Tab-separated table of C-alpha atoms in Angstrom:
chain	number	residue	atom	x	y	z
R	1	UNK	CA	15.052	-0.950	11.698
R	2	UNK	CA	12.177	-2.829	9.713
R	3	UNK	CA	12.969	-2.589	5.590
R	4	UNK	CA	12.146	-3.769	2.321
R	5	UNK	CA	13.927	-3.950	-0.646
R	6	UNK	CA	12.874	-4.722	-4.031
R	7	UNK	CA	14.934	-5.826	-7.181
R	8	UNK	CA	15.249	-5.135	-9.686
R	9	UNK	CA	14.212	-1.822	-10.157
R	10	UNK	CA	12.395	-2.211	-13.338
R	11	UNK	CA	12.156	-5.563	-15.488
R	12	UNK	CA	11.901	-5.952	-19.254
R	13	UNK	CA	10.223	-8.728	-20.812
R	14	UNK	CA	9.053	-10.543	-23.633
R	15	UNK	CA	5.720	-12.111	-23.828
R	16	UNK	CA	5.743	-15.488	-22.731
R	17	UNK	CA	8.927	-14.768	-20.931
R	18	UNK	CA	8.712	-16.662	-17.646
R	19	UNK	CA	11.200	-14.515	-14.418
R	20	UNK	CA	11.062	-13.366	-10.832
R	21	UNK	CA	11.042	-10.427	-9.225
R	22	UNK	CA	12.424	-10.481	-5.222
R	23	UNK	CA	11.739	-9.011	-1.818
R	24	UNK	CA	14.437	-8.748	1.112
R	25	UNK	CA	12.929	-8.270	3.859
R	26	UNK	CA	14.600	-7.281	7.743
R	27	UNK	CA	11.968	-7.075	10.432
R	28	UNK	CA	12.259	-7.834	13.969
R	29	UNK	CA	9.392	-10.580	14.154
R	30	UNK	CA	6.886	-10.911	10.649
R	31	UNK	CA	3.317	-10.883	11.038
R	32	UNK	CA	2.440	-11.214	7.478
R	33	UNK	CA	4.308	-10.650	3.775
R	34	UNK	CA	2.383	-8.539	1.069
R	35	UNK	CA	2.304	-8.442	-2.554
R	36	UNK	CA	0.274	-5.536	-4.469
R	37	UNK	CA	-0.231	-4.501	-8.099
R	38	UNK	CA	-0.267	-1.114	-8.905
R	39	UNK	CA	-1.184	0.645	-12.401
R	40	UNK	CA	-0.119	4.029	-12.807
R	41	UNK	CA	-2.419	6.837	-10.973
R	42	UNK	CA	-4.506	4.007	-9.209
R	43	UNK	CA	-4.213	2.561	-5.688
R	44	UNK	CA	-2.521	-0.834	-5.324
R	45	UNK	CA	-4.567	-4.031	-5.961
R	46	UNK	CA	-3.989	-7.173	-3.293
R	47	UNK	CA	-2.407	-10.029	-4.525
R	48	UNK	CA	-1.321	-12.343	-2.337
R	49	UNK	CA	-0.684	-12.483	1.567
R	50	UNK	CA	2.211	-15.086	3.122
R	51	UNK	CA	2.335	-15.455	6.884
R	52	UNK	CA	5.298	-17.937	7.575
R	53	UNK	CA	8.662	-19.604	5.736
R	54	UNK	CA	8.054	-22.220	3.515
R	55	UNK	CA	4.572	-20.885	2.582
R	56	UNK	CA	3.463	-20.504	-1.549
R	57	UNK	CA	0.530	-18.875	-3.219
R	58	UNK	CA	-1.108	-19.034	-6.374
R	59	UNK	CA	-2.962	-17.013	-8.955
R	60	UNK	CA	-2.991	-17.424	-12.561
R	61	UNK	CA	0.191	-16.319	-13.792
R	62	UNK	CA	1.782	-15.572	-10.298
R	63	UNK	CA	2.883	-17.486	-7.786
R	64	UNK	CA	4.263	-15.903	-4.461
R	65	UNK	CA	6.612	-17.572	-2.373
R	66	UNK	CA	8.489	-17.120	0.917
R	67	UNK	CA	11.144	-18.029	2.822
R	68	UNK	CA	13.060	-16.742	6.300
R	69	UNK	CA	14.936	-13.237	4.726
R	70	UNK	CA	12.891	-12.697	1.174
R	71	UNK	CA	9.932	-13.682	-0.743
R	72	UNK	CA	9.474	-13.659	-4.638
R	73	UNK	CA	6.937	-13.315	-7.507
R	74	UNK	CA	7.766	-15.662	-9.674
R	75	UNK	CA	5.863	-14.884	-13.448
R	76	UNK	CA	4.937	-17.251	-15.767
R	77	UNK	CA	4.387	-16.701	-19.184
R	78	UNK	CA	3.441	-12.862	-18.910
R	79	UNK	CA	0.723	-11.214	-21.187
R	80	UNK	CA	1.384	-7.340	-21.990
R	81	UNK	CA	-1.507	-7.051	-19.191
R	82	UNK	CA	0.592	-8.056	-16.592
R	83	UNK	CA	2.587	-4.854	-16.776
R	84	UNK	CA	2.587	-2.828	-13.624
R	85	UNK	CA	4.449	-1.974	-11.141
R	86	UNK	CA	4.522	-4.653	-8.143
R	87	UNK	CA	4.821	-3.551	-4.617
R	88	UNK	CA	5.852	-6.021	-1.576
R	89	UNK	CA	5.240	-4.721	1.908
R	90	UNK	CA	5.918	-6.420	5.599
R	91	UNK	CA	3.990	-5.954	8.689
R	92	UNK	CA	5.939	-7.137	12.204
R	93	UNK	CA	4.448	-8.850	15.597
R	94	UNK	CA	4.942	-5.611	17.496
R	95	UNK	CA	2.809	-3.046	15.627
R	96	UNK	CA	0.110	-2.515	13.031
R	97	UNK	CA	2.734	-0.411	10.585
R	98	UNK	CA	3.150	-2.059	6.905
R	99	UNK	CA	6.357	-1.042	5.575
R	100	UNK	CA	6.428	-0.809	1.168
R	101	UNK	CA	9.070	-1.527	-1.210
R	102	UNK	CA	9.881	1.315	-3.762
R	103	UNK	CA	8.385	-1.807	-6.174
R	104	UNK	CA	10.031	-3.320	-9.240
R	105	UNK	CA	8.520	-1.832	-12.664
R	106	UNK	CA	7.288	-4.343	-15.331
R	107	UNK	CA	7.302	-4.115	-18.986
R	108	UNK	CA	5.806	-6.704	-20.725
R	109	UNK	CA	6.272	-6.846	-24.581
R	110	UNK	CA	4.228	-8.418	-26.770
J	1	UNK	CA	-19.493	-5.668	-2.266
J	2	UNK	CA	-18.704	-1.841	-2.010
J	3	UNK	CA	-14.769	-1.554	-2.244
J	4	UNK	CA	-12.821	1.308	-0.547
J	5	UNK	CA	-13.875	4.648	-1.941
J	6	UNK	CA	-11.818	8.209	-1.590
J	7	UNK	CA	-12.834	11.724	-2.409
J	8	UNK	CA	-12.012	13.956	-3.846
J	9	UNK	CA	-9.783	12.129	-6.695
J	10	UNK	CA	-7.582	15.608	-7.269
J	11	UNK	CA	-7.373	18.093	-5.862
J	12	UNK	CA	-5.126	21.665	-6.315
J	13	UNK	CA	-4.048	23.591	-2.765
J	14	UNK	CA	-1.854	26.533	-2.606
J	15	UNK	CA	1.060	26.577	0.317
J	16	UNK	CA	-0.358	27.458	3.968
J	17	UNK	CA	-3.755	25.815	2.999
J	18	UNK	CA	-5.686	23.130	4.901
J	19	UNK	CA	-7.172	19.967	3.289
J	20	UNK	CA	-9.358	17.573	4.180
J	21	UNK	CA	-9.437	14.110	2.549
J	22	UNK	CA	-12.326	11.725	2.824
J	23	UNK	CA	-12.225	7.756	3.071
J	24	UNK	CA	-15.043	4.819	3.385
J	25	UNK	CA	-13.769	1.602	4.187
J	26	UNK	CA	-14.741	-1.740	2.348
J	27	UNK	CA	-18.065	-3.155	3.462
J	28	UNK	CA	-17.032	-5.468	6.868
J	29	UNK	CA	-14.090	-3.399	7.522
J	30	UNK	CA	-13.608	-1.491	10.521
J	31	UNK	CA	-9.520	-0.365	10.475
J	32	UNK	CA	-8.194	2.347	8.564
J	33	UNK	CA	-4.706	3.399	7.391
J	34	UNK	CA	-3.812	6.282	5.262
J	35	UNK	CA	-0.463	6.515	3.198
J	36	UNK	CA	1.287	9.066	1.303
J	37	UNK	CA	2.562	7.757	-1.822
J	38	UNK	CA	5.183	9.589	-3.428
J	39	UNK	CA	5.911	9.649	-7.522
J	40	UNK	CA	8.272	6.531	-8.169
J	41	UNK	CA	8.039	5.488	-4.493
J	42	UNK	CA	6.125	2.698	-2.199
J	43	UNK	CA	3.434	4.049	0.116
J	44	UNK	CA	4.402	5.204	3.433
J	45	UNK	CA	2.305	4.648	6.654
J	46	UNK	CA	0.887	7.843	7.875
J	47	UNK	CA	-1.039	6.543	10.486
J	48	UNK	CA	-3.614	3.729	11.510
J	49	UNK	CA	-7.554	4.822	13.084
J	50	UNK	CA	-9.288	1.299	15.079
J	51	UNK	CA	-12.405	1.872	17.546
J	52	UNK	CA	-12.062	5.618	16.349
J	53	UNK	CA	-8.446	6.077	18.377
J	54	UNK	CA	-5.311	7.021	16.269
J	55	UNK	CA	-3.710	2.948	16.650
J	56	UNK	CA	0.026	3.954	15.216
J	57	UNK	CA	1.471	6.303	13.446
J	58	UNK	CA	4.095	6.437	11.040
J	59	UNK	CA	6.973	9.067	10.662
J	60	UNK	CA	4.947	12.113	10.003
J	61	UNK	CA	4.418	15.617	11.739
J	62	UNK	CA	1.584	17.100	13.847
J	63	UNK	CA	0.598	18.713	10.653
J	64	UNK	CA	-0.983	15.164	9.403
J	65	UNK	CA	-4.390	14.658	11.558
J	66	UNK	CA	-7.265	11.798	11.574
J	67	UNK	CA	-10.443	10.877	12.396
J	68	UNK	CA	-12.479	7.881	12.502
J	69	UNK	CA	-16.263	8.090	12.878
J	70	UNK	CA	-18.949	5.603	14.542
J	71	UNK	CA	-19.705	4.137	10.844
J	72	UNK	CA	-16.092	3.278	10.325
J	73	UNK	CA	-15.349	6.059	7.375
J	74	UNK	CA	-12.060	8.396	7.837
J	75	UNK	CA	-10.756	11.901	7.303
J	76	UNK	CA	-7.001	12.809	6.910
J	77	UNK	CA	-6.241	16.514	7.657
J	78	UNK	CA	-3.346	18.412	6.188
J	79	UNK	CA	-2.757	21.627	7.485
J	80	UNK	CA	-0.125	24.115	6.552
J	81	UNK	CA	0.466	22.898	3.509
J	82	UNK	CA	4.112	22.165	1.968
J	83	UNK	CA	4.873	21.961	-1.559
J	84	UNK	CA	6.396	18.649	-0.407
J	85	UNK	CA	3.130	17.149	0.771
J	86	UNK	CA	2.395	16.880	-3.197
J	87	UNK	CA	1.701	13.252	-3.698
J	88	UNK	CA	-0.830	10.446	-4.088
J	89	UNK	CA	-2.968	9.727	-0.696
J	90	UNK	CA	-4.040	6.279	-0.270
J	91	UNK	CA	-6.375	5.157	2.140
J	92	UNK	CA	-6.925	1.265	3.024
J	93	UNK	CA	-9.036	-0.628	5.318
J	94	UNK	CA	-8.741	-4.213	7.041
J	95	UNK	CA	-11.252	-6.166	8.867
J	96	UNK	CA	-12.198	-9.209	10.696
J	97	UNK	CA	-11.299	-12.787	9.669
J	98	UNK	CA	-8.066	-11.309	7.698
J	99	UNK	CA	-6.846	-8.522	9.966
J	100	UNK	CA	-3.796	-8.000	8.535
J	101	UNK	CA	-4.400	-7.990	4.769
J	102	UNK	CA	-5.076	-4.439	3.785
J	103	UNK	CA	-7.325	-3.244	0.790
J	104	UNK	CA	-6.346	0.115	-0.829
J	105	UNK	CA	-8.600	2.826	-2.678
J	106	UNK	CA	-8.160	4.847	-5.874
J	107	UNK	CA	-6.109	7.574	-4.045
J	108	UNK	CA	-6.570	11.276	-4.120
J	109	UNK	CA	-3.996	12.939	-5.806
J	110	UNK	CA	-3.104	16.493	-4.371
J	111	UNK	CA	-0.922	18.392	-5.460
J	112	UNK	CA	0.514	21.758	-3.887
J	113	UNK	CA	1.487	24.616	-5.882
């Protein structure tokens, strides 16, 4: 069965505190990898979308990567804006179904 | 450019009602899913409207309905309403060019007392 599984849970940081937050993924074939903002109360906000192994994506402070079994949002030097929760999500070849994370919580102290 | 736009953005039911929630797709887009998003959880697939035919559905019962109209927009229907079914409702649409990337609404938040 297709699933996705975010760690950790919820991430502490300090301002200007560089991490990574990951995404195991099992699905039968992958059509594409997804990774969303969400604030609290809104709807998610697209980040970034990764279609095969080996591919990377860029936007200001985040960069998205991916390989064959998980992908990762790597953080550099976070502002207290960046806190949110962050939501990865899979879609596979056979359907149009996007599976979610539960998300990983940030906290970003300035 | 028009993003994806919900109504209502609350709303209050009582157990046994019906509701009806209302989604317009970003401008370009012609796909729409719908998600129930749970407090502290990840969205989960309800079901998926294309050419106005239900495309997939996720694990849900009869109780959750659809429609998709000729201009693209979207209804979910709730009917016999659990205090369960308390949650946030997403809707999001995809389009040509980027099929599979999906852009969300605000949500409606319903909650059943």
């Amino acid at each position: 069965e297709d699933q996705v599984t975010q760690s950790p849970e919820a991430l502490r940081l300090q301002e200007g505190e560089s991490s990574s937050l990951n995404c195991s993924y099992t699905v039968s074939g992958l059509r594409g990898l997804f990774w969303y903002r969400q604030d609290p109360g809104k709807g998610p906000e697209f980040l970034f979308t990764l279609y095969s192994a080996g591919e990377e994506k860029e936007k200001e402070r985040l960069k998205a990567t991916l390989t064959k079994k998980e992908s990762f949002l790597h953080i550099t030097a976070p502002k207290p804006e960046d806190s949110a929760t962050y939501l990865c999500a899979v879609q596979h070849t056979g359907g149009f179904k996007t599976i979610f994370g539960a998300g990983t919580r940030l906290f970003v102290k300035a | 450019d028009a993003g994806v736009t919900q109504s209502p953005t609350h709303l209050i039911k009582t157990r046994g009602q019906q509701v009806t929630l209302r989604c317009s797709p970003k401008s370009g887009h012609d796909t729409v899913s719908w998600y129930q998003q749970a407090l502290g959880q990840g969205p989960q697939f309800i079901f998926q409207y294309y050419e106005e035919e239900e495309r997939q559905r996720g694990n849900f019962p009869d109780r959750f309905s659809g429609h998709q109209f000729p201009n693209y927009s979207s209804e979910l229907n709730v009917n016999a309403l659990l205090l369960g079914d308390s949650a946030l409702y997403l809707c999001a649409s995809s389009g040509t060019g980027d099929r599979e990337t999906q852009y969300f609404g605000p949500g409606t938040r319903l909650l059943v007392l």
